[in-house]
């Protein structure tokens, strides 16, 4: 039998890709993939990476004011973990041909998005606990299915990220349990934080399914495994008993168990608010992006020094061989 040495044509490549997806195998960086798949993966991974990095700011705001050395050490470690998540994710985006410097440039110039949740201020120390409980809780709910995402480097990065997010969620819940066992003022602080973060946490899952432009294609490609509304419902169902145990009230009078659906019913999310925040008009958008840009500009000398050092080391190695 003679084998053709011609490059496979696009139809064959597309068939191979379709079969990889249909068999639930992983797409790897060396594999051919349709342009749309590559573009979608870069968009989602970059937005996710930016979210982890910008997400350091709201909690970072409390590092110097944490109430004890133990709480300070815990918070520092958590914020540092988020930086690590950002790094794994930028690396995953690089396997698709994206350039990290270019992605950062797009973030600081408003050409790429990051999660809406990080555009809300952290007004009290209880916000640190509520971010752990609700924001990390929502992140886990959304990200555990992404461990089975069809793109190999993304799915594998997500496994470690989810383990760490799970730990973050528990530290938040433990912090809140401690505050709820404290004074009336501490309990009021926790309730205030829950009141402010509950609805924005539900918005993290994205627009409702009938307005989600990317879900259908992303599910067909095995990038997303559930729709935005399915995951939002899962999060509500998971959070209600946790709120009861904690002794806080979730700020939604329509929240009620529906026996027929075997799920909690809940009130309508303010989609105009989500849309405004995504467009850059949330309470802290300008501050978050300005802060990120300043940190990037101030770090230029570190990047230059690291690049010069790497060049020097490789010149020395070459001279030896
Ligand atoms: N905020 O068609 P869909 C974390 C955009 S990490 C801003 O439904 P898709 C850890 C969306 O990009 C949190 N933009 O989009 C942590 C799209 O824009 P485009 C981040 C949003 O992609 C904890 C447009 O709206 N997690 O929290 C939002 O199918 C504590 C239409 O929407 C991830 O990124 C939003 N909430 O579904 C760190 C997880 N929702 O580009 C620090 C991975 C939607 O078409 C402290 N990402 N948009 O113009 C995903 O699972 C998906 O991308 C969704 C959105 C579910 C977020």
CSV table of C-alpha atoms and ligand atoms in Angstrom, one decimal:
chain,number,residue,atom,x,y,z
A,1,UNK,CA,0.0,0.0,0.0
A,2,UNK,CA,1.4,3.5,-0.8
A,3,UNK,CA,1.0,6.2,1.7
A,4,UNK,CA,0.3,9.8,0.6
A,5,UNK,CA,2.9,12.3,1.8
A,6,UNK,CA,0.7,15.2,1.0
A,7,UNK,CA,-0.4,17.3,3.9
A,8,UNK,CA,-3.9,16.3,5.1
A,9,UNK,CA,-6.6,18.7,3.7
A,10,UNK,CA,-8.8,20.8,5.9
A,11,UNK,CA,-11.8,18.4,5.6
A,12,UNK,CA,-9.7,15.5,7.0
A,13,UNK,CA,-8.4,17.7,9.8
A,14,UNK,CA,-11.9,18.9,10.7
A,15,UNK,CA,-13.1,15.2,10.7
A,16,UNK,CA,-10.3,14.3,13.1
A,17,UNK,CA,-11.1,17.2,15.4
A,18,UNK,CA,-14.8,16.3,15.3
A,19,UNK,CA,-14.0,12.7,16.2
A,20,UNK,CA,-11.7,13.8,19.1
A,21,UNK,CA,-14.6,15.9,20.5
A,22,UNK,CA,-17.2,13.2,19.9
A,23,UNK,CA,-15.1,10.6,21.7
A,24,UNK,CA,-14.4,12.9,24.6
A,25,UNK,CA,-10.7,12.8,23.9
A,26,UNK,CA,-8.6,15.8,24.7
A,27,UNK,CA,-7.5,18.5,22.1
A,28,UNK,CA,-3.8,19.1,22.7
A,29,UNK,CA,-1.6,22.1,21.6
A,30,UNK,CA,0.0,20.2,18.7
A,31,UNK,CA,-3.4,19.2,17.3
A,32,UNK,CA,-5.1,21.0,14.4
A,33,UNK,CA,-8.2,22.9,15.6
A,34,UNK,CA,-10.7,25.2,13.9
A,35,UNK,CA,-9.9,28.9,14.2
A,36,UNK,CA,-13.2,29.5,16.1
A,37,UNK,CA,-12.2,26.9,18.7
A,38,UNK,CA,-8.8,28.4,19.2
A,39,UNK,CA,-10.3,31.9,19.4
A,40,UNK,CA,-12.9,30.9,21.9
A,41,UNK,CA,-10.4,29.0,24.1
A,42,UNK,CA,-8.0,32.0,24.1
A,43,UNK,CA,-10.9,34.4,25.0
A,44,UNK,CA,-12.2,32.2,27.9
A,45,UNK,CA,-8.7,31.3,29.3
A,46,UNK,CA,-7.5,35.0,29.0
A,47,UNK,CA,-10.6,36.3,30.7
A,48,UNK,CA,-10.2,33.7,33.4
A,49,UNK,CA,-6.5,34.5,33.9
A,50,UNK,CA,-7.3,38.3,34.1
A,51,UNK,CA,-10.0,37.5,36.7
A,52,UNK,CA,-7.6,35.7,38.9
A,53,UNK,CA,-5.1,38.6,38.7
A,54,UNK,CA,-7.6,41.4,39.1
A,55,UNK,CA,-9.3,39.3,41.8
A,56,UNK,CA,-6.3,39.8,44.0
A,57,UNK,CA,-7.2,43.4,44.5
A,58,UNK,CA,-10.4,43.3,46.5
A,59,UNK,CA,-9.0,41.0,49.2
A,60,UNK,CA,-5.5,42.4,48.9
A,61,UNK,CA,-7.1,45.6,50.2
A,62,UNK,CA,-7.4,43.9,53.7
A,63,UNK,CA,-4.0,42.3,54.0
A,64,UNK,CA,-2.6,45.2,56.1
A,65,UNK,CA,-5.7,45.4,58.2
A,66,UNK,CA,-6.4,41.7,58.9
A,67,UNK,CA,-7.3,41.4,62.6
A,68,UNK,CA,-4.5,39.0,63.7
A,69,UNK,CA,-1.2,37.6,62.5
A,70,UNK,CA,-2.9,34.2,61.7
A,71,UNK,CA,-5.6,35.9,59.6
A,72,UNK,CA,-3.0,38.0,57.8
A,73,UNK,CA,-0.9,34.9,56.9
A,74,UNK,CA,-4.0,33.1,55.7
A,75,UNK,CA,-5.1,36.0,53.5
A,76,UNK,CA,-1.6,36.5,52.1
A,77,UNK,CA,-1.4,32.9,51.1
A,78,UNK,CA,-4.8,33.0,49.5
A,79,UNK,CA,-4.1,36.1,47.5
A,80,UNK,CA,-0.8,34.5,46.4
A,81,UNK,CA,-2.6,31.4,45.3
A,82,UNK,CA,-4.8,33.6,43.0
A,83,UNK,CA,-1.6,35.0,41.4
A,84,UNK,CA,-0.5,31.4,40.8
A,85,UNK,CA,-3.8,30.5,39.1
A,86,UNK,CA,-3.4,33.5,36.8
A,87,UNK,CA,0.1,32.2,35.9
A,88,UNK,CA,-1.1,28.7,35.0
A,89,UNK,CA,-3.9,30.1,32.9
A,90,UNK,CA,-1.6,32.6,31.0
A,91,UNK,CA,0.6,29.6,30.3
A,92,UNK,CA,-2.4,27.6,29.1
A,93,UNK,CA,-3.3,30.5,26.8
A,94,UNK,CA,0.3,30.6,25.5
A,95,UNK,CA,0.0,26.9,24.3
A,96,UNK,CA,-2.6,28.2,21.9
A,97,UNK,CA,-0.2,30.8,20.4
A,98,UNK,CA,-1.3,33.8,22.5
A,99,UNK,CA,1.3,36.2,23.8
A,100,UNK,CA,1.1,37.0,27.5
A,101,UNK,CA,2.3,40.6,27.1
A,102,UNK,CA,-0.3,41.1,24.4
A,103,UNK,CA,-3.1,39.7,26.7
A,104,UNK,CA,-2.1,42.0,29.5
A,105,UNK,CA,-2.0,44.9,27.1
A,106,UNK,CA,-5.6,44.0,26.0
A,107,UNK,CA,-6.7,43.8,29.6
A,108,UNK,CA,-5.4,47.2,30.6
A,109,UNK,CA,-6.8,48.8,27.4
A,110,UNK,CA,-10.3,47.4,28.0
A,111,UNK,CA,-10.2,45.1,25.0
A,112,UNK,CA,-10.6,41.9,27.1
A,113,UNK,CA,-12.9,41.2,30.0
A,114,UNK,CA,-12.5,39.9,33.5
A,115,UNK,CA,-15.1,38.7,36.0
A,116,UNK,CA,-17.8,41.3,37.0
A,117,UNK,CA,-17.5,40.3,40.6
A,118,UNK,CA,-14.2,42.0,41.2
A,119,UNK,CA,-15.6,45.4,40.4
A,120,UNK,CA,-17.4,45.6,43.8
A,121,UNK,CA,-15.6,47.2,46.8
A,122,UNK,CA,-14.6,45.3,49.9
A,123,UNK,CA,-15.9,47.6,52.7
A,124,UNK,CA,-15.4,45.5,55.8
A,125,UNK,CA,-13.3,42.6,56.9
A,126,UNK,CA,-16.3,40.3,56.7
A,127,UNK,CA,-16.1,40.8,52.9
A,128,UNK,CA,-13.0,38.6,53.0
A,129,UNK,CA,-15.0,35.7,54.5
A,130,UNK,CA,-17.9,36.3,52.1
A,131,UNK,CA,-15.6,36.4,49.1
A,132,UNK,CA,-14.2,33.0,50.2
A,133,UNK,CA,-17.6,31.5,50.9
A,134,UNK,CA,-19.7,32.9,48.0
A,135,UNK,CA,-17.2,34.1,45.3
A,136,UNK,CA,-14.9,31.1,45.6
A,137,UNK,CA,-18.0,28.9,46.0
A,138,UNK,CA,-19.4,30.2,42.8
A,139,UNK,CA,-16.0,29.8,41.1
A,140,UNK,CA,-15.8,26.2,42.2
A,141,UNK,CA,-19.3,25.5,41.0
A,142,UNK,CA,-18.4,26.9,37.6
A,143,UNK,CA,-14.9,25.5,37.4
A,144,UNK,CA,-15.2,21.8,38.5
A,145,UNK,CA,-17.0,20.9,35.2
A,146,UNK,CA,-14.2,22.8,33.4
A,147,UNK,CA,-11.7,20.1,34.6
A,148,UNK,CA,-13.4,18.0,31.9
A,149,UNK,CA,-13.0,20.8,29.3
A,150,UNK,CA,-12.0,19.5,25.9
A,151,UNK,CA,-8.8,21.5,25.7
A,152,UNK,CA,-6.1,19.5,27.6
A,153,UNK,CA,-3.9,22.3,29.2
A,154,UNK,CA,-7.0,24.2,30.4
A,155,UNK,CA,-8.7,21.1,31.9
A,156,UNK,CA,-5.5,20.0,33.7
A,157,UNK,CA,-4.8,23.5,35.1
A,158,UNK,CA,-8.3,23.6,36.4
A,159,UNK,CA,-7.8,20.4,38.5
A,160,UNK,CA,-5.2,22.1,40.7
A,161,UNK,CA,-7.0,25.4,40.7
A,162,UNK,CA,-10.2,23.8,41.9
A,163,UNK,CA,-8.4,22.0,44.8
A,164,UNK,CA,-7.0,25.4,45.9
A,165,UNK,CA,-10.4,27.2,45.4
A,166,UNK,CA,-12.0,24.5,47.5
A,167,UNK,CA,-9.6,25.3,50.3
A,168,UNK,CA,-10.2,29.0,49.9
A,169,UNK,CA,-14.0,28.5,50.2
A,170,UNK,CA,-13.5,26.6,53.5
A,171,UNK,CA,-11.2,29.3,54.9
A,172,UNK,CA,-13.9,31.9,54.1
A,173,UNK,CA,-16.7,29.8,55.7
A,174,UNK,CA,-14.5,29.2,58.8
A,175,UNK,CA,-13.8,32.9,59.1
A,176,UNK,CA,-17.6,33.7,58.9
A,177,UNK,CA,-18.4,31.0,61.5
A,178,UNK,CA,-15.9,32.6,63.8
A,179,UNK,CA,-17.4,36.1,63.3
A,180,UNK,CA,-21.0,34.7,63.7
A,181,UNK,CA,-20.0,33.3,67.1
A,182,UNK,CA,-18.7,36.7,68.1
A,183,UNK,CA,-20.4,40.0,68.9
A,184,UNK,CA,-23.6,41.5,67.5
A,185,UNK,CA,-21.5,44.0,65.6
A,186,UNK,CA,-19.5,41.2,63.9
A,187,UNK,CA,-22.8,39.4,63.0
A,188,UNK,CA,-24.1,42.6,61.5
A,189,UNK,CA,-20.9,43.0,59.5
A,190,UNK,CA,-21.3,39.5,58.1
A,191,UNK,CA,-24.9,40.1,57.2
A,192,UNK,CA,-24.0,43.4,55.5
A,193,UNK,CA,-21.3,41.6,53.4
A,194,UNK,CA,-23.8,38.8,52.4
A,195,UNK,CA,-26.4,41.5,51.4
A,196,UNK,CA,-23.9,43.2,49.1
A,197,UNK,CA,-22.2,40.1,47.6
A,198,UNK,CA,-25.2,37.7,47.1
A,199,UNK,CA,-26.6,39.1,43.8
A,200,UNK,CA,-23.2,39.9,42.2
A,201,UNK,CA,-22.1,36.3,43.0
A,202,UNK,CA,-25.1,35.0,41.0
A,203,UNK,CA,-24.1,37.3,38.1
A,204,UNK,CA,-20.6,35.5,38.0
A,205,UNK,CA,-22.3,32.7,36.0
A,206,UNK,CA,-22.9,35.0,33.1
A,207,UNK,CA,-26.1,36.2,31.4
A,208,UNK,CA,-29.2,34.0,31.3
A,209,UNK,CA,-29.1,31.1,28.8
A,210,UNK,CA,-31.3,32.9,26.2
A,211,UNK,CA,-28.8,35.8,26.2
A,212,UNK,CA,-25.6,33.8,26.3
A,213,UNK,CA,-24.1,34.1,22.9
A,214,UNK,CA,-21.3,31.6,23.4
A,215,UNK,CA,-22.9,28.7,25.3
A,216,UNK,CA,-24.3,26.6,22.5
A,217,UNK,CA,-21.1,26.5,20.5
A,218,UNK,CA,-18.9,26.1,23.6
A,219,UNK,CA,-21.0,23.2,24.7
A,220,UNK,CA,-20.9,21.5,21.3
A,221,UNK,CA,-17.1,21.8,21.5
A,222,UNK,CA,-16.9,20.4,25.0
A,223,UNK,CA,-15.4,23.6,26.4
A,224,UNK,CA,-18.4,24.3,28.7
A,225,UNK,CA,-20.2,21.3,30.2
A,226,UNK,CA,-23.3,23.1,31.6
A,227,UNK,CA,-25.2,26.2,30.8
A,228,UNK,CA,-24.9,29.4,32.8
A,229,UNK,CA,-28.4,28.9,34.3
A,230,UNK,CA,-27.8,25.3,35.3
A,231,UNK,CA,-24.7,26.3,37.2
A,232,UNK,CA,-26.4,29.3,38.8
A,233,UNK,CA,-29.2,27.0,40.0
A,234,UNK,CA,-26.6,24.5,41.4
A,235,UNK,CA,-24.9,27.4,43.3
A,236,UNK,CA,-28.2,28.6,44.8
A,237,UNK,CA,-29.1,25.0,45.9
A,238,UNK,CA,-25.7,24.6,47.5
A,239,UNK,CA,-25.6,28.0,49.3
A,240,UNK,CA,-29.1,28.0,51.0
A,241,UNK,CA,-28.3,25.2,53.5
A,242,UNK,CA,-24.9,26.7,54.1
A,243,UNK,CA,-26.5,30.1,54.9
A,244,UNK,CA,-28.9,28.5,57.3
A,245,UNK,CA,-26.1,26.7,59.1
A,246,UNK,CA,-24.2,30.0,59.3
A,247,UNK,CA,-27.2,31.9,60.6
A,248,UNK,CA,-27.3,34.6,57.8
A,249,UNK,CA,-30.3,35.6,55.7
A,250,UNK,CA,-29.8,35.6,51.9
A,251,UNK,CA,-31.3,38.9,50.6
A,252,UNK,CA,-34.0,37.4,48.3
A,253,UNK,CA,-37.6,37.2,49.5
A,254,UNK,CA,-38.5,34.9,46.7
A,255,UNK,CA,-36.0,32.2,47.7
A,256,UNK,CA,-38.1,29.1,48.4
A,257,UNK,CA,-37.8,25.3,48.0
A,258,UNK,CA,-39.8,24.0,45.1
A,259,UNK,CA,-40.8,20.4,45.7
A,260,UNK,CA,-41.9,19.8,42.2
A,261,UNK,CA,-38.6,21.0,40.7
A,262,UNK,CA,-36.4,19.7,43.6
A,263,UNK,CA,-34.6,23.0,43.5
A,264,UNK,CA,-34.8,26.4,45.2
A,265,UNK,CA,-36.8,29.1,43.3
A,266,UNK,CA,-35.1,32.5,43.4
A,267,UNK,CA,-35.8,36.1,42.4
A,268,UNK,CA,-34.7,37.8,39.2
A,269,UNK,CA,-31.2,38.9,38.8
A,270,UNK,CA,-30.7,42.5,37.8
A,271,UNK,CA,-29.3,41.8,34.3
A,272,UNK,CA,-29.0,45.6,33.6
A,273,UNK,CA,-26.5,45.8,36.4
A,274,UNK,CA,-24.4,42.9,35.1
A,275,UNK,CA,-24.4,44.5,31.6
A,276,UNK,CA,-23.3,47.8,33.1
A,277,UNK,CA,-20.5,46.2,35.1
A,278,UNK,CA,-19.3,44.2,32.1
A,279,UNK,CA,-19.2,47.4,30.0
A,280,UNK,CA,-16.9,49.0,32.5
A,281,UNK,CA,-19.4,51.0,34.6
A,282,UNK,CA,-19.3,49.1,37.8
A,283,UNK,CA,-18.4,50.7,41.1
A,284,UNK,CA,-14.6,49.9,40.9
A,285,UNK,CA,-13.9,49.1,37.2
A,286,UNK,CA,-11.7,52.2,36.6
A,287,UNK,CA,-9.8,51.7,39.8
A,288,UNK,CA,-9.1,48.0,39.2
A,289,UNK,CA,-7.8,48.6,35.7
A,290,UNK,CA,-5.7,51.6,36.7
A,291,UNK,CA,-4.2,49.7,39.6
A,292,UNK,CA,-3.4,46.7,37.3
A,293,UNK,CA,-1.8,49.1,34.7
A,294,UNK,CA,0.3,50.8,37.4
A,295,UNK,CA,1.5,47.5,38.8
A,296,UNK,CA,2.4,46.4,35.2
A,297,UNK,CA,4.3,49.6,34.4
A,298,UNK,CA,6.2,49.5,37.7
A,299,UNK,CA,7.2,45.9,37.0
A,300,UNK,CA,8.8,46.7,33.7
A,301,UNK,CA,12.3,46.9,35.1
A,302,UNK,CA,11.9,43.4,36.7
A,303,UNK,CA,10.8,41.9,33.3
A,304,UNK,CA,13.7,43.7,31.6
A,305,UNK,CA,16.2,42.5,34.2
A,306,UNK,CA,14.9,38.9,33.9
A,307,UNK,CA,15.1,39.0,30.1
A,308,UNK,CA,18.7,40.4,30.3
A,309,UNK,CA,19.7,37.7,32.8
A,310,UNK,CA,18.2,34.9,30.7
A,311,UNK,CA,20.1,36.2,27.6
A,312,UNK,CA,23.4,36.4,29.6
A,313,UNK,CA,22.9,32.9,30.9
A,314,UNK,CA,22.3,31.4,27.5
A,315,UNK,CA,25.3,33.3,26.0
A,316,UNK,CA,27.5,31.7,28.7
A,317,UNK,CA,26.1,28.3,28.0
A,318,UNK,CA,26.7,28.7,24.3
A,319,UNK,CA,30.3,29.8,25.0
A,320,UNK,CA,30.9,26.7,27.0
A,321,UNK,CA,29.7,24.3,24.3
B,1,LIG,N1,-18.2,39.0,34.1
B,1,LIG,O1,-21.9,34.0,26.1
B,1,LIG,P1,-21.6,34.1,27.5
B,1,LIG,C1,-12.5,33.4,40.4
B,1,LIG,C2,-19.2,37.9,29.2
B,1,LIG,S1,-12.3,33.3,38.7
B,1,LIG,C3,-17.6,39.5,32.9
B,1,LIG,O2,-22.4,33.4,28.5
B,1,LIG,P2,-19.3,32.4,28.1
B,1,LIG,C4,-11.4,33.0,41.3
B,1,LIG,C5,-18.6,36.7,28.4
B,1,LIG,O3,-17.2,36.7,28.5
B,1,LIG,C6,-13.8,34.0,38.0
B,1,LIG,N2,-18.0,39.1,31.7
B,1,LIG,O4,-20.0,33.8,27.7
B,1,LIG,C7,-11.2,33.9,42.3
B,1,LIG,C8,-19.0,37.1,27.0
B,1,LIG,O5,-18.2,38.1,26.5
B,1,LIG,P3,-17.5,38.1,25.0
B,1,LIG,C9,-13.7,33.9,36.6
B,1,LIG,C10,-18.9,38.1,31.6
B,1,LIG,O6,-17.8,32.6,28.0
B,1,LIG,C11,-12.0,33.9,43.5
B,1,LIG,C12,-20.4,37.7,27.2
B,1,LIG,O7,-20.4,38.2,28.5
B,1,LIG,N3,-14.1,32.6,36.1
B,1,LIG,O8,-13.5,33.9,40.7
B,1,LIG,C13,-19.4,37.5,32.7
B,1,LIG,O9,-19.9,31.3,27.3
B,1,LIG,C14,-11.7,34.9,44.5
B,1,LIG,C15,-21.5,36.7,26.9
B,1,LIG,O10,-21.6,35.7,27.9
B,1,LIG,C16,-14.0,32.2,34.8
B,1,LIG,O11,-13.5,33.0,34.0
B,1,LIG,C17,-19.1,38.0,34.0
B,1,LIG,N4,-19.6,37.4,35.1
B,1,LIG,O12,-19.7,32.2,29.6
B,1,LIG,C18,-10.2,34.8,42.2
B,1,LIG,C19,-14.4,30.8,34.5
B,1,LIG,N5,-20.3,36.5,32.3
B,1,LIG,O13,-16.1,37.8,25.2
B,1,LIG,C20,-9.9,35.8,43.2
B,1,LIG,C21,-14.2,30.5,33.1
B,1,LIG,C22,-20.3,36.6,31.0
B,1,LIG,O14,-18.2,37.1,24.1
B,1,LIG,C23,-10.7,35.8,44.4
B,1,LIG,N6,-15.2,31.1,32.2
B,1,LIG,N7,-19.4,37.5,30.5
B,1,LIG,O15,-17.7,39.5,24.6
B,1,LIG,C24,-16.5,30.7,32.0
B,1,LIG,O16,-16.9,29.6,32.6
B,1,LIG,C25,-17.3,31.4,31.1
B,1,LIG,O17,-16.5,32.3,30.3
B,1,LIG,C26,-18.5,32.3,31.7
B,1,LIG,C27,-19.2,33.1,30.6
B,1,LIG,C28,-19.5,31.3,32.4
B,1,LIG,C29,-17.9,33.3,32.7
